[in-house]
């Protein structure tokens, strides 16, 4: 092989050649180290969002004009929180109203999310209403979507307590209106997103059909989707009797396969029916549960002291729990990557995994006295107290929506 530069005239002496060789070695070594550092930084930033298309460009803040890794960070104590009191928000359902139903501690309310390399703008309900004036926002999904919807209502009202409102609850659609601003904020119950039909008394989960539900969302200016928990329910807790795919009926199938089929049906509907230049589409990532203390005991102390989230009063420490990344999340990530106009992924899974202390546990109005007396059987470690963690979801949503 011809040496580098040998086709050129010999202009350097042997000593100069040795110096040049050393220079090139040092340069290559520097580039290797630099590339390693860049790769490490890129890995951290990639956790903030799993796809890099311009549709999901990271928000930039006036404070530092740098790209912010919103979903990578840590929980820090902040005594200016919570943003509202449950006693001042009559729209919180008993299921989420932990303080009203006897939760004795309140430290879990005193934490805010601190991203890795920026400060989140504090939620401002007046700014929210001014920016959404005359528009419609719809949360679509399971009860975690309802959890987030009610949180956002309370956060806005805390800054606008005298504004005129109207609430109507129903199935599958509930509507909250800010009458002075012409804003409708809706929650549409669709735990699988795709359609469920009843045929001869049997509930058929249609993995490739969504138009029945989709017609109700079509005209929204902002859409926030979620799904996840219902796909792993078994027996009497599952919401269907048969699944239908490609004209074939199944008593059951691999749940991840079913989830992917449904999500691809949803993604195709969004790409075909939503104008991304006028409608913002978000997808809330999988909300974790805390029924298994082995998921956090190794992080905190190495031994399990509880049987579920009951009695937990402090968040896990650190930036993330790397063992807690549901298979469902990987499926969701792949589907969003493949969209023509990708939904913005509100990637709250990891930051929520750290908050084992924020569930209703036994302090839920949905439980009987007998159920409260048996926390290791009855504790709700799926939903979240209000005020509580969903307020942070909405602060991140607010940031992604307006900044």
PDB file of C-alpha atoms in Angstrom, residues 174-335:
ATOM      1  CA  UNK A 174     -66.449  13.611  29.779  1.00  0.00           C
ATOM      2  CA  UNK A 175     -66.129  17.330  29.030  1.00  0.00           C
ATOM      3  CA  UNK A 176     -64.744  20.227  31.061  1.00  0.00           C
ATOM      4  CA  UNK A 177     -65.244  23.722  29.637  1.00  0.00           C
ATOM      5  CA  UNK A 178     -63.551  27.002  30.491  1.00  0.00           C
ATOM      6  CA  UNK A 179     -66.458  29.155  29.375  1.00  0.00           C
ATOM      7  CA  UNK A 180     -64.666  32.521  29.477  1.00  0.00           C
ATOM      8  CA  UNK A 181     -62.051  31.238  27.046  1.00  0.00           C
ATOM      9  CA  UNK A 182     -64.114  28.964  24.802  1.00  0.00           C
ATOM     10  CA  UNK A 183     -61.923  25.991  25.703  1.00  0.00           C
ATOM     11  CA  UNK A 184     -63.127  22.389  25.888  1.00  0.00           C
ATOM     12  CA  UNK A 185     -60.900  19.833  27.635  1.00  0.00           C
ATOM     13  CA  UNK A 186     -62.238  16.326  27.175  1.00  0.00           C
ATOM     14  CA  UNK A 187     -61.489  12.842  28.379  1.00  0.00           C
ATOM     15  CA  UNK A 188     -62.515   9.956  26.122  1.00  0.00           C
ATOM     16  CA  UNK A 189     -62.336   6.491  27.646  1.00  0.00           C
ATOM     17  CA  UNK A 190     -60.710   4.075  25.192  1.00  0.00           C
ATOM     18  CA  UNK A 191     -58.336   1.882  27.223  1.00  0.00           C
ATOM     19  CA  UNK A 192     -57.173  -0.053  24.140  1.00  0.00           C
ATOM     20  CA  UNK A 193     -57.519   2.911  21.723  1.00  0.00           C
ATOM     21  CA  UNK A 194     -58.928   0.563  19.071  1.00  0.00           C
ATOM     22  CA  UNK A 195     -62.633  -0.309  18.856  1.00  0.00           C
ATOM     23  CA  UNK A 196     -64.544  -2.854  20.906  1.00  0.00           C
ATOM     24  CA  UNK A 197     -67.772  -4.230  19.377  1.00  0.00           C
ATOM     25  CA  UNK A 198     -70.344  -6.421  21.081  1.00  0.00           C
ATOM     26  CA  UNK A 199     -71.412  -9.381  18.922  1.00  0.00           C
ATOM     27  CA  UNK A 200     -73.951 -11.874  20.299  1.00  0.00           C
ATOM     28  CA  UNK A 201     -73.189 -10.665  23.795  1.00  0.00           C
ATOM     29  CA  UNK A 202     -69.412 -11.056  23.399  1.00  0.00           C
ATOM     30  CA  UNK A 203     -66.955  -8.166  23.495  1.00  0.00           C
ATOM     31  CA  UNK A 204     -64.715  -8.237  20.429  1.00  0.00           C
ATOM     32  CA  UNK A 205     -61.479  -6.251  20.583  1.00  0.00           C
ATOM     33  CA  UNK A 206     -60.892  -5.139  16.968  1.00  0.00           C
ATOM     34  CA  UNK A 207     -57.157  -4.813  16.619  1.00  0.00           C
ATOM     35  CA  UNK A 208     -57.358  -3.285  13.137  1.00  0.00           C
ATOM     36  CA  UNK A 209     -60.357  -0.999  13.575  1.00  0.00           C
ATOM     37  CA  UNK A 210     -60.406   2.407  15.246  1.00  0.00           C
ATOM     38  CA  UNK A 211     -62.856   4.542  13.273  1.00  0.00           C
ATOM     39  CA  UNK A 212     -65.627   4.111  15.840  1.00  0.00           C
ATOM     40  CA  UNK A 213     -63.496   5.767  18.504  1.00  0.00           C
ATOM     41  CA  UNK A 214     -61.534   7.980  16.131  1.00  0.00           C
ATOM     42  CA  UNK A 215     -64.597   9.874  14.921  1.00  0.00           C
ATOM     43  CA  UNK A 216     -64.921  11.340  18.427  1.00  0.00           C
ATOM     44  CA  UNK A 217     -61.362  12.729  18.420  1.00  0.00           C
ATOM     45  CA  UNK A 218     -61.074  13.942  14.861  1.00  0.00           C
ATOM     46  CA  UNK A 219     -61.643  17.658  15.374  1.00  0.00           C
ATOM     47  CA  UNK A 220     -59.485  18.251  18.455  1.00  0.00           C
ATOM     48  CA  UNK A 221     -56.674  20.815  18.286  1.00  0.00           C
ATOM     49  CA  UNK A 222     -54.552  18.889  20.802  1.00  0.00           C
ATOM     50  CA  UNK A 223     -54.687  15.127  21.327  1.00  0.00           C
ATOM     51  CA  UNK A 224     -53.042  13.257  24.205  1.00  0.00           C
ATOM     52  CA  UNK A 225     -53.150   9.454  23.973  1.00  0.00           C
ATOM     53  CA  UNK A 226     -52.223   6.701  26.381  1.00  0.00           C
ATOM     54  CA  UNK A 227     -52.669   2.961  26.748  1.00  0.00           C
ATOM     55  CA  UNK A 228     -50.856   0.120  28.465  1.00  0.00           C
ATOM     56  CA  UNK A 229     -52.288  -1.298  31.675  1.00  0.00           C
ATOM     57  CA  UNK A 230     -55.373  -2.952  30.204  1.00  0.00           C
ATOM     58  CA  UNK A 231     -53.275  -5.048  27.826  1.00  0.00           C
ATOM     59  CA  UNK A 232     -51.958  -7.188  30.687  1.00  0.00           C
ATOM     60  CA  UNK A 233     -55.265  -7.702  32.534  1.00  0.00           C
ATOM     61  CA  UNK A 234     -56.355 -11.313  32.830  1.00  0.00           C
ATOM     62  CA  UNK A 235     -59.589 -13.168  33.556  1.00  0.00           C
ATOM     63  CA  UNK A 236     -62.450 -11.061  34.858  1.00  0.00           C
ATOM     64  CA  UNK A 237     -60.342  -7.893  34.769  1.00  0.00           C
ATOM     65  CA  UNK A 238     -59.779  -7.928  31.008  1.00  0.00           C
ATOM     66  CA  UNK A 239     -62.111  -5.817  28.910  1.00  0.00           C
ATOM     67  CA  UNK A 240     -62.789  -8.231  26.043  1.00  0.00           C
ATOM     68  CA  UNK A 241     -63.891 -11.798  25.322  1.00  0.00           C
ATOM     69  CA  UNK A 242     -62.238 -12.253  21.915  1.00  0.00           C
ATOM     70  CA  UNK A 243     -59.645 -10.435  19.833  1.00  0.00           C
ATOM     71  CA  UNK A 244     -60.165 -10.044  16.108  1.00  0.00           C
ATOM     72  CA  UNK A 245     -57.297  -9.599  13.664  1.00  0.00           C
ATOM     73  CA  UNK A 246     -57.311 -10.125   9.908  1.00  0.00           C
ATOM     74  CA  UNK A 247     -60.802 -11.613  10.015  1.00  0.00           C
ATOM     75  CA  UNK A 248     -59.798 -14.288  12.561  1.00  0.00           C
ATOM     76  CA  UNK A 249     -61.083 -14.453  16.134  1.00  0.00           C
ATOM     77  CA  UNK A 250     -58.703 -15.313  18.974  1.00  0.00           C
ATOM     78  CA  UNK A 251     -59.505 -16.298  22.528  1.00  0.00           C
ATOM     79  CA  UNK A 252     -56.120 -14.832  23.394  1.00  0.00           C
ATOM     80  CA  UNK A 253     -52.746 -14.064  21.832  1.00  0.00           C
ATOM     81  CA  UNK A 254     -49.347 -12.762  22.882  1.00  0.00           C
ATOM     82  CA  UNK A 255     -50.271  -9.465  24.524  1.00  0.00           C
ATOM     83  CA  UNK A 256     -47.278  -7.580  23.124  1.00  0.00           C
ATOM     84  CA  UNK A 257     -48.229  -8.725  19.629  1.00  0.00           C
ATOM     85  CA  UNK A 258     -51.794  -7.550  20.225  1.00  0.00           C
ATOM     86  CA  UNK A 259     -50.581  -4.217  21.584  1.00  0.00           C
ATOM     87  CA  UNK A 260     -48.373  -3.635  18.562  1.00  0.00           C
ATOM     88  CA  UNK A 261     -51.216  -4.417  16.157  1.00  0.00           C
ATOM     89  CA  UNK A 262     -53.474  -1.938  17.962  1.00  0.00           C
ATOM     90  CA  UNK A 263     -50.804   0.769  18.133  1.00  0.00           C
ATOM     91  CA  UNK A 264     -50.063   0.426  14.424  1.00  0.00           C
ATOM     92  CA  UNK A 265     -53.786   0.793  13.724  1.00  0.00           C
ATOM     93  CA  UNK A 266     -53.772   3.952  15.869  1.00  0.00           C
ATOM     94  CA  UNK A 267     -50.620   5.287  14.153  1.00  0.00           C
ATOM     95  CA  UNK A 268     -52.090   4.708  10.692  1.00  0.00           C
ATOM     96  CA  UNK A 269     -55.258   6.537  11.752  1.00  0.00           C
ATOM     97  CA  UNK A 270     -53.236   9.519  12.992  1.00  0.00           C
ATOM     98  CA  UNK A 271     -51.143   9.674   9.822  1.00  0.00           C
ATOM     99  CA  UNK A 272     -54.247   9.414   7.617  1.00  0.00           C
ATOM    100  CA  UNK A 273     -56.653  11.676   9.513  1.00  0.00           C
ATOM    101  CA  UNK A 274     -54.680  14.293  11.435  1.00  0.00           C
ATOM    102  CA  UNK A 275     -53.117  17.376   9.871  1.00  0.00           C
ATOM    103  CA  UNK A 276     -49.919  17.773  11.864  1.00  0.00           C
ATOM    104  CA  UNK A 277     -49.619  21.424  10.805  1.00  0.00           C
ATOM    105  CA  UNK A 278     -52.762  22.336  12.755  1.00  0.00           C
ATOM    106  CA  UNK A 279     -53.196  19.567  15.362  1.00  0.00           C
ATOM    107  CA  UNK A 280     -50.660  18.611  18.027  1.00  0.00           C
ATOM    108  CA  UNK A 281     -50.497  14.905  18.862  1.00  0.00           C
ATOM    109  CA  UNK A 282     -48.888  13.589  22.048  1.00  0.00           C
ATOM    110  CA  UNK A 283     -48.531  10.088  23.420  1.00  0.00           C
ATOM    111  CA  UNK A 284     -48.041   9.578  27.148  1.00  0.00           C
ATOM    112  CA  UNK A 285     -45.617   6.706  27.698  1.00  0.00           C
ATOM    113  CA  UNK A 286     -46.374   3.733  29.949  1.00  0.00           C
ATOM    114  CA  UNK A 287     -47.179   4.654  33.543  1.00  0.00           C
ATOM    115  CA  UNK A 288     -45.436   2.207  35.922  1.00  0.00           C
ATOM    116  CA  UNK A 289     -47.000   0.329  38.824  1.00  0.00           C
ATOM    117  CA  UNK A 290     -45.421  -0.471  42.191  1.00  0.00           C
ATOM    118  CA  UNK A 291     -46.814  -3.790  43.351  1.00  0.00           C
ATOM    119  CA  UNK A 292     -43.454  -5.571  43.559  1.00  0.00           C
ATOM    120  CA  UNK A 293     -41.063  -4.138  46.207  1.00  0.00           C
ATOM    121  CA  UNK A 294     -38.140  -6.073  44.741  1.00  0.00           C
ATOM    122  CA  UNK A 295     -38.162  -3.465  41.954  1.00  0.00           C
ATOM    123  CA  UNK A 296     -37.009  -0.786  44.377  1.00  0.00           C
ATOM    124  CA  UNK A 297     -35.683  -2.539  47.494  1.00  0.00           C
ATOM    125  CA  UNK A 298     -32.329  -3.192  45.810  1.00  0.00           C
ATOM    126  CA  UNK A 299     -32.120   0.486  44.911  1.00  0.00           C
ATOM    127  CA  UNK A 300     -32.954   1.751  48.393  1.00  0.00           C
ATOM    128  CA  UNK A 301     -31.690  -0.713  50.967  1.00  0.00           C
ATOM    129  CA  UNK A 302     -31.227  -4.147  49.413  1.00  0.00           C
ATOM    130  CA  UNK A 303     -34.106  -5.687  51.361  1.00  0.00           C
ATOM    131  CA  UNK A 304     -37.874  -5.489  50.926  1.00  0.00           C
ATOM    132  CA  UNK A 305     -39.715  -3.951  53.880  1.00  0.00           C
ATOM    133  CA  UNK A 306     -43.173  -3.731  52.268  1.00  0.00           C
ATOM    134  CA  UNK A 307     -45.322  -5.930  50.040  1.00  0.00           C
ATOM    135  CA  UNK A 308     -46.420  -3.149  47.678  1.00  0.00           C
ATOM    136  CA  UNK A 309     -46.606   0.663  47.608  1.00  0.00           C
ATOM    137  CA  UNK A 310     -48.498   0.814  50.924  1.00  0.00           C
ATOM    138  CA  UNK A 311     -46.466   2.722  53.516  1.00  0.00           C
ATOM    139  CA  UNK A 312     -44.010   4.177  50.988  1.00  0.00           C
ATOM    140  CA  UNK A 313     -43.438   7.853  51.725  1.00  0.00           C
ATOM    141  CA  UNK A 314     -40.239   8.756  49.840  1.00  0.00           C
ATOM    142  CA  UNK A 315     -39.173   8.599  46.206  1.00  0.00           C
ATOM    143  CA  UNK A 316     -36.324   6.443  45.021  1.00  0.00           C
ATOM    144  CA  UNK A 317     -33.077   8.343  44.698  1.00  0.00           C
ATOM    145  CA  UNK A 318     -30.965   8.736  41.586  1.00  0.00           C
ATOM    146  CA  UNK A 319     -31.739   9.635  38.004  1.00  0.00           C
ATOM    147  CA  UNK A 320     -33.517   6.465  36.911  1.00  0.00           C
ATOM    148  CA  UNK A 321     -34.141   2.830  37.656  1.00  0.00           C
ATOM    149  CA  UNK A 322     -32.707   1.077  34.581  1.00  0.00           C
ATOM    150  CA  UNK A 323     -34.392  -2.246  35.373  1.00  0.00           C
ATOM    151  CA  UNK A 324     -37.859  -0.740  35.061  1.00  0.00           C
ATOM    152  CA  UNK A 325     -38.418  -0.331  31.317  1.00  0.00           C
ATOM    153  CA  UNK A 326     -41.546  -2.176  30.232  1.00  0.00           C
ATOM    154  CA  UNK A 327     -41.578  -4.281  27.080  1.00  0.00           C
ATOM    155  CA  UNK A 328     -44.682  -2.280  26.179  1.00  0.00           C
ATOM    156  CA  UNK A 329     -42.547   0.856  26.028  1.00  0.00           C
ATOM    157  CA  UNK A 330     -40.230  -0.684  23.454  1.00  0.00           C
ATOM    158  CA  UNK A 331     -43.218  -1.572  21.276  1.00  0.00           C
ATOM    159  CA  UNK A 332     -44.606   1.960  21.578  1.00  0.00           C
ATOM    160  CA  UNK A 333     -41.237   3.438  20.690  1.00  0.00           C
ATOM    161  CA  UNK A 334     -40.956   1.347  17.518  1.00  0.00           C
ATOM    162  CA  UNK A 335     -44.445   2.276  16.363  1.00  0.00           C
TER     163      UNK A 335
END
